[in-house]
Amino acid sequence: MAKKSRGKIFKDPDYSNTASVSASLNEMMYLDQQITQVYSRLSGLIDRGTIEEDIVIYGPAGTGKTTLARLAVEQLIMESRDCQINVSSYYINCERSRTKLEILKELIDTFEKEQGISGEKIDEFIDSHEKRLIKLFSQFHGHVILILDELEESDLIYYFMKLMEPFSNITVIGIINNIYFENINNIKPIILLPYDKKQLTDIATAKAEKLFQPGSYDNEIIQLCLKHDDAGEIIDLLLTSARIAENKNDEMIRPEHVCRAEKLLEQNVAIKSAENLSLHKKLILLSIFYSEQMYDEVRTSQINNIYYRLCMQMNESCRSLRFVSETLAQLYRLDIIDMKKKTSSRDQYIPYDIRIIAPKEVLEALLNDRDFRALKEMFDLEFS
């Protein structure tokens, strides 16, 4: 078998083309206590045949909550195989699926696909989805671990823990950023504290030493990547900078590679956010785009009108005005659009001027989606 050639930046050239780098629990720095706390609770499945209580992991963004949960569950699954215990895990990002109904739908779809079960048509009521999920889980022979990440709505974690309470074979891991969640169902949270600058430097340096050739980076590059407080973002920036340098056939990571990597990551975040939107939320984003082509200032009423036309064209039922308003708020939080208040008379509500601020690649990806090809053709004719 031919030996792999060494890259100029990466020790393993395969890492120059992959989106992520594999890691393990023992590589997570400054989290020994939290790793022990999480895994001691999960390992009850092997030691006693059950996980006695759900798990809540609390900490600010960038402290490693998601990585800790996912790696701990992956390790449990591997060890469970040796004991012939069937364990399946399901990860849901609740920032993307914000409502109970959206999370239930995603859980059902993911579980059915993984288990090879043909989906049933379900109406849009929450209780119908609850019954379907409960039926699926009650028929599963093994243990299910649900990782619910980015929980911001205070009732979501209570709701899912209560919903799964009757099942001894289901464990919920809730990952939260907000301190007011700290006491949930009398479960003591596992707390991850923010890293200080020295710890972030150590984490980035250890990753660089593991992956990069000696002499292919210096401390200036590490410090440039430390402008974030989020350890995950620092590592992403470092790796993306290295891939850019590798693809250019350069022998060293330079500041211009870091600058280019920052812009690329911002663009990728925006594109991914748009791709993860539901159909109707994508239609609302397209409505804003087409409103910009037609009006000097874009108002909610104009967006509603075009959204109605798009739904008619796709034979879709329009969602409520409240749904449109909530979607606009979500797009604003995701930095896809900007909403500026316009001055108005004292007796009138203050309207917003709404603009898309995401990179043009976000709209290009959306417009090139085959599901929206007919819509694009319709408006192309209108503007021609």
PDB file of N, CA and C in Angstrom, residues 48-127:
ATOM      1  N   ARG A  48     -25.447  -0.299  35.470  1.00  0.00           N
ATOM      2  CA  ARG A  48     -26.691  -0.658  36.159  1.00  0.00           C
ATOM      3  C   ARG A  48     -27.846  -0.929  35.209  1.00  0.00           C
ATOM      4  N   GLY A  49     -27.607  -0.787  33.916  1.00  0.00           N
ATOM      5  CA  GLY A  49     -28.656  -1.049  32.939  1.00  0.00           C
ATOM      6  C   GLY A  49     -29.606   0.102  32.728  1.00  0.00           C
ATOM      7  N   THR A  50     -29.308   1.281  33.314  1.00  0.00           N
ATOM      8  CA  THR A  50     -30.187   2.435  33.145  1.00  0.00           C
ATOM      9  C   THR A  50     -29.424   3.719  33.403  1.00  0.00           C
ATOM     10  N   ILE A  51     -29.859   4.803  32.760  1.00  0.00           N
ATOM     11  CA  ILE A  51     -29.365   6.144  33.083  1.00  0.00           C
ATOM     12  C   ILE A  51     -30.420   6.774  33.965  1.00  0.00           C
ATOM     13  N   GLU A  52     -30.074   7.067  35.202  1.00  0.00           N
ATOM     14  CA  GLU A  52     -31.087   7.367  36.223  1.00  0.00           C
ATOM     15  C   GLU A  52     -31.788   8.698  36.040  1.00  0.00           C
ATOM     16  N   GLU A  53     -31.120   9.689  35.444  1.00  0.00           N
ATOM     17  CA  GLU A  53     -31.778  10.988  35.257  1.00  0.00           C
ATOM     18  C   GLU A  53     -31.263  11.666  34.005  1.00  0.00           C
ATOM     19  N   ASP A  54     -32.062  12.627  33.529  1.00  0.00           N
ATOM     20  CA  ASP A  54     -31.632  13.405  32.373  1.00  0.00           C
ATOM     21  C   ASP A  54     -30.438  14.273  32.756  1.00  0.00           C
ATOM     22  N   ILE A  55     -29.799  14.853  31.743  1.00  0.00           N
ATOM     23  CA  ILE A  55     -28.580  15.638  31.960  1.00  0.00           C
ATOM     24  C   ILE A  55     -28.782  17.038  31.399  1.00  0.00           C
ATOM     25  N   VAL A  56     -28.354  18.025  32.152  1.00  0.00           N
ATOM     26  CA  VAL A  56     -28.378  19.414  31.707  1.00  0.00           C
ATOM     27  C   VAL A  56     -26.947  19.933  31.740  1.00  0.00           C
ATOM     28  N   ILE A  57     -26.492  20.449  30.597  1.00  0.00           N
ATOM     29  CA  ILE A  57     -25.150  21.030  30.502  1.00  0.00           C
ATOM     30  C   ILE A  57     -25.315  22.518  30.250  1.00  0.00           C
ATOM     31  N   TYR A  58     -24.769  23.314  31.149  1.00  0.00           N
ATOM     32  CA  TYR A  58     -24.913  24.763  31.066  1.00  0.00           C
ATOM     33  C   TYR A  58     -23.546  25.421  30.856  1.00  0.00           C
ATOM     34  N   GLY A  59     -23.516  26.474  30.056  1.00  0.00           N
ATOM     35  CA  GLY A  59     -22.299  27.259  29.906  1.00  0.00           C
ATOM     36  C   GLY A  59     -22.457  28.263  28.789  1.00  0.00           C
ATOM     37  N   PRO A  60     -21.690  29.349  28.817  1.00  0.00           N
ATOM     38  CA  PRO A  60     -21.737  30.332  27.728  1.00  0.00           C
ATOM     39  C   PRO A  60     -21.303  29.707  26.406  1.00  0.00           C
ATOM     40  N   ALA A  61     -21.568  30.398  25.314  1.00  0.00           N
ATOM     41  CA  ALA A  61     -21.171  29.914  23.990  1.00  0.00           C
ATOM     42  C   ALA A  61     -19.653  29.744  23.930  1.00  0.00           C
ATOM     43  N   GLY A  62     -19.218  28.688  23.248  1.00  0.00           N
ATOM     44  CA  GLY A  62     -17.794  28.490  23.018  1.00  0.00           C
ATOM     45  C   GLY A  62     -17.048  27.770  24.108  1.00  0.00           C
ATOM     46  N   THR A  63     -17.783  27.174  25.062  1.00  0.00           N
ATOM     47  CA  THR A  63     -17.100  26.483  26.161  1.00  0.00           C
ATOM     48  C   THR A  63     -17.000  24.973  25.946  1.00  0.00           C
ATOM     49  N   GLY A  64     -17.539  24.471  24.835  1.00  0.00           N
ATOM     50  CA  GLY A  64     -17.376  23.052  24.526  1.00  0.00           C
ATOM     51  C   GLY A  64     -18.527  22.158  24.944  1.00  0.00           C
ATOM     52  N   LYS A  65     -19.703  22.753  25.213  1.00  0.00           N
ATOM     53  CA  LYS A  65     -20.845  21.969  25.684  1.00  0.00           C
ATOM     54  C   LYS A  65     -21.272  20.906  24.680  1.00  0.00           C
ATOM     55  N   THR A  66     -21.455  21.341  23.430  1.00  0.00           N
ATOM     56  CA  THR A  66     -21.922  20.422  22.384  1.00  0.00           C
ATOM     57  C   THR A  66     -20.906  19.331  22.119  1.00  0.00           C
ATOM     58  N   THR A  67     -19.635  19.708  22.001  1.00  0.00           N
ATOM     59  CA  THR A  67     -18.578  18.716  21.745  1.00  0.00           C
ATOM     60  C   THR A  67     -18.509  17.715  22.876  1.00  0.00           C
ATOM     61  N   LEU A  68     -18.579  18.195  24.115  1.00  0.00           N
ATOM     62  CA  LEU A  68     -18.541  17.304  25.275  1.00  0.00           C
ATOM     63  C   LEU A  68     -19.689  16.300  25.232  1.00  0.00           C
ATOM     64  N   ALA A  69     -20.904  16.787  24.983  1.00  0.00           N
ATOM     65  CA  ALA A  69     -22.074  15.899  24.957  1.00  0.00           C
ATOM     66  C   ALA A  69     -21.956  14.858  23.845  1.00  0.00           C
ATOM     67  N   ARG A  70     -21.601  15.302  22.655  1.00  0.00           N
ATOM     68  CA  ARG A  70     -21.561  14.388  21.502  1.00  0.00           C
ATOM     69  C   ARG A  70     -20.445  13.355  21.644  1.00  0.00           C
ATOM     70  N   LEU A  71     -19.279  13.778  22.115  1.00  0.00           N
ATOM     71  CA  LEU A  71     -18.179  12.821  22.271  1.00  0.00           C
ATOM     72  C   LEU A  71     -18.457  11.833  23.395  1.00  0.00           C
ATOM     73  N   ALA A  72     -19.092  12.303  24.479  1.00  0.00           N
ATOM     74  CA  ALA A  72     -19.428  11.395  25.586  1.00  0.00           C
ATOM     75  C   ALA A  72     -20.435  10.347  25.129  1.00  0.00           C
ATOM     76  N   VAL A  73     -21.415  10.769  24.344  1.00  0.00           N
ATOM     77  CA  VAL A  73     -22.420   9.820  23.838  1.00  0.00           C
ATOM     78  C   VAL A  73     -21.783   8.859  22.837  1.00  0.00           C
ATOM     79  N   GLU A  74     -20.897   9.352  21.976  1.00  0.00           N
ATOM     80  CA  GLU A  74     -20.202   8.466  21.023  1.00  0.00           C
ATOM     81  C   GLU A  74     -19.402   7.400  21.765  1.00  0.00           C
ATOM     82  N   GLN A  75     -18.722   7.800  22.837  1.00  0.00           N
ATOM     83  CA  GLN A  75     -17.941   6.830  23.619  1.00  0.00           C
ATOM     84  C   GLN A  75     -18.854   5.808  24.282  1.00  0.00           C
ATOM     85  N   LEU A  76     -19.997   6.264  24.806  1.00  0.00           N
ATOM     86  CA  LEU A  76     -20.952   5.345  25.421  1.00  0.00           C
ATOM     87  C   LEU A  76     -21.449   4.320  24.405  1.00  0.00           C
ATOM     88  N   ILE A  77     -21.758   4.777  23.186  1.00  0.00           N
ATOM     89  CA  ILE A  77     -22.257   3.878  22.141  1.00  0.00           C
ATOM     90  C   ILE A  77     -21.215   2.819  21.805  1.00  0.00           C
ATOM     91  N   MET A  78     -19.941   3.223  21.707  1.00  0.00           N
ATOM     92  CA  MET A  78     -18.881   2.260  21.407  1.00  0.00           C
ATOM     93  C   MET A  78     -18.736   1.224  22.526  1.00  0.00           C
ATOM     94  N   GLU A  79     -18.758   1.690  23.772  1.00  0.00           N
ATOM     95  CA  GLU A  79     -18.606   0.763  24.899  1.00  0.00           C
ATOM     96  C   GLU A  79     -19.841  -0.121  25.054  1.00  0.00           C
ATOM     97  N   SER A  80     -21.010   0.410  24.682  1.00  0.00           N
ATOM     98  CA  SER A  80     -22.249  -0.368  24.795  1.00  0.00           C
ATOM     99  C   SER A  80     -22.256  -1.544  23.820  1.00  0.00           C
ATOM    100  N   ARG A  81     -21.641  -1.341  22.652  1.00  0.00           N
ATOM    101  CA  ARG A  81     -21.580  -2.442  21.676  1.00  0.00           C
ATOM    102  C   ARG A  81     -20.869  -3.653  22.266  1.00  0.00           C
ATOM    103  N   ASP A  82     -19.801  -3.399  23.026  1.00  0.00           N
ATOM    104  CA  ASP A  82     -19.059  -4.508  23.651  1.00  0.00           C
ATOM    105  C   ASP A  82     -19.923  -5.262  24.650  1.00  0.00           C
ATOM    106  N   CYS A  83     -20.895  -4.541  25.239  1.00  0.00           N
ATOM    107  CA  CYS A  83     -21.797  -5.175  26.221  1.00  0.00           C
ATOM    108  C   CYS A  83     -23.100  -5.619  25.562  1.00  0.00           C
ATOM    109  N   GLN A  84     -23.176  -5.513  24.234  1.00  0.00           N
ATOM    110  CA  GLN A  84     -24.354  -5.895  23.451  1.00  0.00           C
ATOM    111  C   GLN A  84     -25.613  -5.140  23.898  1.00  0.00           C
ATOM    112  N   ILE A  85     -25.411  -3.840  24.177  1.00  0.00           N
ATOM    113  CA  ILE A  85     -26.526  -2.943  24.499  1.00  0.00           C
ATOM    114  C   ILE A  85     -26.744  -2.025  23.305  1.00  0.00           C
ATOM    115  N   ASN A  86     -27.980  -1.943  22.839  1.00  0.00           N
ATOM    116  CA  ASN A  86     -28.314  -1.138  21.675  1.00  0.00           C
ATOM    117  C   ASN A  86     -28.603   0.301  22.097  1.00  0.00           C
ATOM    118  N   VAL A  87     -27.768   1.227  21.650  1.00  0.00           N
ATOM    119  CA  VAL A  87     -27.949   2.644  21.979  1.00  0.00           C
ATOM    120  C   VAL A  87     -27.967   3.461  20.690  1.00  0.00           C
ATOM    121  N   SER A  88     -28.963   4.339  20.554  1.00  0.00           N
ATOM    122  CA  SER A  88     -29.021   5.271  19.426  1.00  0.00           C
ATOM    123  C   SER A  88     -29.096   6.688  19.975  1.00  0.00           C
ATOM    124  N   SER A  89     -28.435   7.619  19.289  1.00  0.00           N
ATOM    125  CA  SER A  89     -28.493   9.022  19.723  1.00  0.00           C
ATOM    126  C   SER A  89     -29.018   9.896  18.592  1.00  0.00           C
ATOM    127  N   TYR A  90     -29.696  10.969  18.967  1.00  0.00           N
ATOM    128  CA  TYR A  90     -30.270  11.906  17.992  1.00  0.00           C
ATOM    129  C   TYR A  90     -29.972  13.327  18.455  1.00  0.00           C
ATOM    130  N   TYR A  91     -29.370  14.097  17.563  1.00  0.00           N
ATOM    131  CA  TYR A  91     -28.973  15.466  17.885  1.00  0.00           C
ATOM    132  C   TYR A  91     -29.902  16.439  17.164  1.00  0.00           C
ATOM    133  N   ILE A  92     -30.469  17.370  17.910  1.00  0.00           N
ATOM    134  CA  ILE A  92     -31.344  18.393  17.334  1.00  0.00           C
ATOM    135  C   ILE A  92     -30.819  19.767  17.749  1.00  0.00           C
ATOM    136  N   ASN A  93     -30.543  20.608  16.753  1.00  0.00           N
ATOM    137  CA  ASN A  93     -30.170  21.987  17.036  1.00  0.00           C
ATOM    138  C   ASN A  93     -31.442  22.811  17.152  1.00  0.00           C
ATOM    139  N   CYS A  94     -31.788  23.226  18.354  1.00  0.00           N
ATOM    140  CA  CYS A  94     -33.069  23.889  18.601  1.00  0.00           C
ATOM    141  C   CYS A  94     -33.046  25.360  18.224  1.00  0.00           C
ATOM    142  N   GLU A  95     -31.874  25.885  17.867  1.00  0.00           N
ATOM    143  CA  GLU A  95     -31.828  27.233  17.318  1.00  0.00           C
ATOM    144  C   GLU A  95     -32.401  27.225  15.915  1.00  0.00           C
ATOM    145  N   ARG A  96     -32.170  26.104  15.199  1.00  0.00           N
ATOM    146  CA  ARG A  96     -32.711  25.955  13.849  1.00  0.00           C
ATOM    147  C   ARG A  96     -34.187  25.585  13.909  1.00  0.00           C
ATOM    148  N   SER A  97     -34.527  24.590  14.755  1.00  0.00           N
ATOM    149  CA  SER A  97     -35.929  24.181  14.929  1.00  0.00           C
ATOM    150  C   SER A  97     -36.396  24.747  16.266  1.00  0.00           C
ATOM    151  N   ARG A  98     -37.033  25.908  16.241  1.00  0.00           N
ATOM    152  CA  ARG A  98     -37.248  26.659  17.480  1.00  0.00           C
ATOM    153  C   ARG A  98     -38.525  26.282  18.218  1.00  0.00           C
ATOM    154  N   THR A  99     -39.522  25.754  17.537  1.00  0.00           N
ATOM    155  CA  THR A  99     -40.790  25.471  18.200  1.00  0.00           C
ATOM    156  C   THR A  99     -40.893  23.985  18.548  1.00  0.00           C
ATOM    157  N   LYS A 100     -41.814  23.677  19.461  1.00  0.00           N
ATOM    158  CA  LYS A 100     -42.040  22.279  19.840  1.00  0.00           C
ATOM    159  C   LYS A 100     -42.388  21.435  18.628  1.00  0.00           C
ATOM    160  N   LEU A 101     -43.286  21.974  17.785  1.00  0.00           N
ATOM    161  CA  LEU A 101     -43.732  21.214  16.615  1.00  0.00           C
ATOM    162  C   LEU A 101     -42.570  20.949  15.662  1.00  0.00           C
ATOM    163  N   GLU A 102     -41.715  21.960  15.419  1.00  0.00           N
ATOM    164  CA  GLU A 102     -40.579  21.781  14.508  1.00  0.00           C
ATOM    165  C   GLU A 102     -39.606  20.747  15.046  1.00  0.00           C
ATOM    166  N   ILE A 103     -39.358  20.764  16.363  1.00  0.00           N
ATOM    167  CA  ILE A 103     -38.436  19.791  16.967  1.00  0.00           C
ATOM    168  C   ILE A 103     -39.029  18.390  16.900  1.00  0.00           C
ATOM    169  N   LEU A 104     -40.328  18.261  17.183  1.00  0.00           N
ATOM    170  CA  LEU A 104     -40.993  16.955  17.089  1.00  0.00           C
ATOM    171  C   LEU A 104     -40.894  16.406  15.666  1.00  0.00           C
ATOM    172  N   LYS A 105     -41.146  17.269  14.677  1.00  0.00           N
ATOM    173  CA  LYS A 105     -41.067  16.838  13.272  1.00  0.00           C
ATOM    174  C   LYS A 105     -39.675  16.348  12.933  1.00  0.00           C
ATOM    175  N   GLU A 106     -38.657  17.102  13.359  1.00  0.00           N
ATOM    176  CA  GLU A 106     -37.281  16.718  13.038  1.00  0.00           C
ATOM    177  C   GLU A 106     -36.902  15.407  13.726  1.00  0.00           C
ATOM    178  N   LEU A 107     -37.333  15.240  14.970  1.00  0.00           N
ATOM    179  CA  LEU A 107     -37.056  13.985  15.690  1.00  0.00           C
ATOM    180  C   LEU A 107     -37.699  12.797  14.986  1.00  0.00           C
ATOM    181  N   ILE A 108     -38.952  12.954  14.608  1.00  0.00           N
ATOM    182  CA  ILE A 108     -39.680  11.860  13.939  1.00  0.00           C
ATOM    183  C   ILE A 108     -39.018  11.518  12.613  1.00  0.00           C
ATOM    184  N   ASP A 109     -38.721  12.544  11.807  1.00  0.00           N
ATOM    185  CA  ASP A 109     -38.098  12.309  10.491  1.00  0.00           C
ATOM    186  C   ASP A 109     -36.756  11.604  10.643  1.00  0.00           C
ATOM    187  N   THR A 110     -35.928  12.082  11.586  1.00  0.00           N
ATOM    188  CA  THR A 110     -34.593  11.508  11.774  1.00  0.00           C
ATOM    189  C   THR A 110     -34.691  10.071  12.258  1.00  0.00           C
ATOM    190  N   PHE A 111     -35.575   9.814  13.223  1.00  0.00           N
ATOM    191  CA  PHE A 111     -35.712   8.469  13.771  1.00  0.00           C
ATOM    192  C   PHE A 111     -36.223   7.497  12.709  1.00  0.00           C
ATOM    193  N   GLU A 112     -37.228   7.919  11.949  1.00  0.00           N
ATOM    194  CA  GLU A 112     -37.786   7.036  10.914  1.00  0.00           C
ATOM    195  C   GLU A 112     -36.756   6.690   9.846  1.00  0.00           C
ATOM    196  N   LYS A 113     -35.976   7.690   9.430  1.00  0.00           N
ATOM    197  CA  LYS A 113     -34.955   7.430   8.405  1.00  0.00           C
ATOM    198  C   LYS A 113     -33.893   6.470   8.920  1.00  0.00           C
ATOM    199  N   GLU A 114     -33.421   6.689  10.149  1.00  0.00           N
ATOM    200  CA  GLU A 114     -32.354   5.838  10.680  1.00  0.00           C
ATOM    201  C   GLU A 114     -32.828   4.418  10.912  1.00  0.00           C
ATOM    202  N   GLN A 115     -34.080   4.262  11.327  1.00  0.00           N
ATOM    203  CA  GLN A 115     -34.606   2.928  11.610  1.00  0.00           C
ATOM    204  C   GLN A 115     -35.238   2.272  10.380  1.00  0.00           C
ATOM    205  N   GLY A 116     -35.238   2.986   9.257  1.00  0.00           N
ATOM    206  CA  GLY A 116     -35.801   2.425   8.032  1.00  0.00           C
ATOM    207  C   GLY A 116     -37.303   2.257   8.083  1.00  0.00           C
ATOM    208  N   ILE A 117     -37.978   3.165   8.782  1.00  0.00           N
ATOM    209  CA  ILE A 117     -39.439   3.099   8.937  1.00  0.00           C
ATOM    210  C   ILE A 117     -40.075   4.083   7.956  1.00  0.00           C
ATOM    211  N   SER A 118     -41.066   3.619   7.221  1.00  0.00           N
ATOM    212  CA  SER A 118     -41.758   4.523   6.291  1.00  0.00           C
ATOM    213  C   SER A 118     -42.620   5.496   7.086  1.00  0.00           C
ATOM    214  N   GLY A 119     -42.524   6.768   6.737  1.00  0.00           N
ATOM    215  CA  GLY A 119     -43.238   7.799   7.480  1.00  0.00           C
ATOM    216  C   GLY A 119     -44.732   7.774   7.234  1.00  0.00           C
ATOM    217  N   GLU A 120     -45.466   8.165   8.253  1.00  0.00           N
ATOM    218  CA  GLU A 120     -46.920   8.279   8.140  1.00  0.00           C
ATOM    219  C   GLU A 120     -47.292   9.748   7.968  1.00  0.00           C
ATOM    220  N   LYS A 121     -48.346  10.004   7.231  1.00  0.00           N
ATOM    221  CA  LYS A 121     -48.822  11.390   7.082  1.00  0.00           C
ATOM    222  C   LYS A 121     -49.492  11.803   8.388  1.00  0.00           C
ATOM    223  N   ILE A 122     -49.034  12.914   8.931  1.00  0.00           N
ATOM    224  CA  ILE A 122     -49.546  13.392  10.216  1.00  0.00           C
ATOM    225  C   ILE A 122     -50.061  14.815  10.025  1.00  0.00           C
ATOM    226  N   ASP A 123     -51.149  15.146  10.701  1.00  0.00           N
ATOM    227  CA  ASP A 123     -51.640  16.519  10.603  1.00  0.00           C
ATOM    228  C   ASP A 123     -50.704  17.455  11.377  1.00  0.00           C
ATOM    229  N   GLU A 124     -51.031  18.757  11.357  1.00  0.00           N
ATOM    230  CA  GLU A 124     -50.107  19.758  11.882  1.00  0.00           C
ATOM    231  C   GLU A 124     -50.295  20.028  13.378  1.00  0.00           C
ATOM    232  N   PHE A 125     -51.055  19.170  14.082  1.00  0.00           N
ATOM    233  CA  PHE A 125     -51.265  19.408  15.506  1.00  0.00           C
ATOM    234  C   PHE A 125     -50.162  18.761  16.335  1.00  0.00           C
ATOM    235  N   ILE A 126     -49.772  19.433  17.429  1.00  0.00           N
ATOM    236  CA  ILE A 126     -48.677  18.934  18.269  1.00  0.00           C
ATOM    237  C   ILE A 126     -49.007  17.564  18.841  1.00  0.00           C
ATOM    238  N   ASP A 127     -50.250  17.362  19.313  1.00  0.00           N
ATOM    239  CA  ASP A 127     -50.563  16.086  19.969  1.00  0.00           C
ATOM    240  C   ASP A 127     -50.445  14.913  19.006  1.00  0.00           C
TER     241      ASP A 127
END
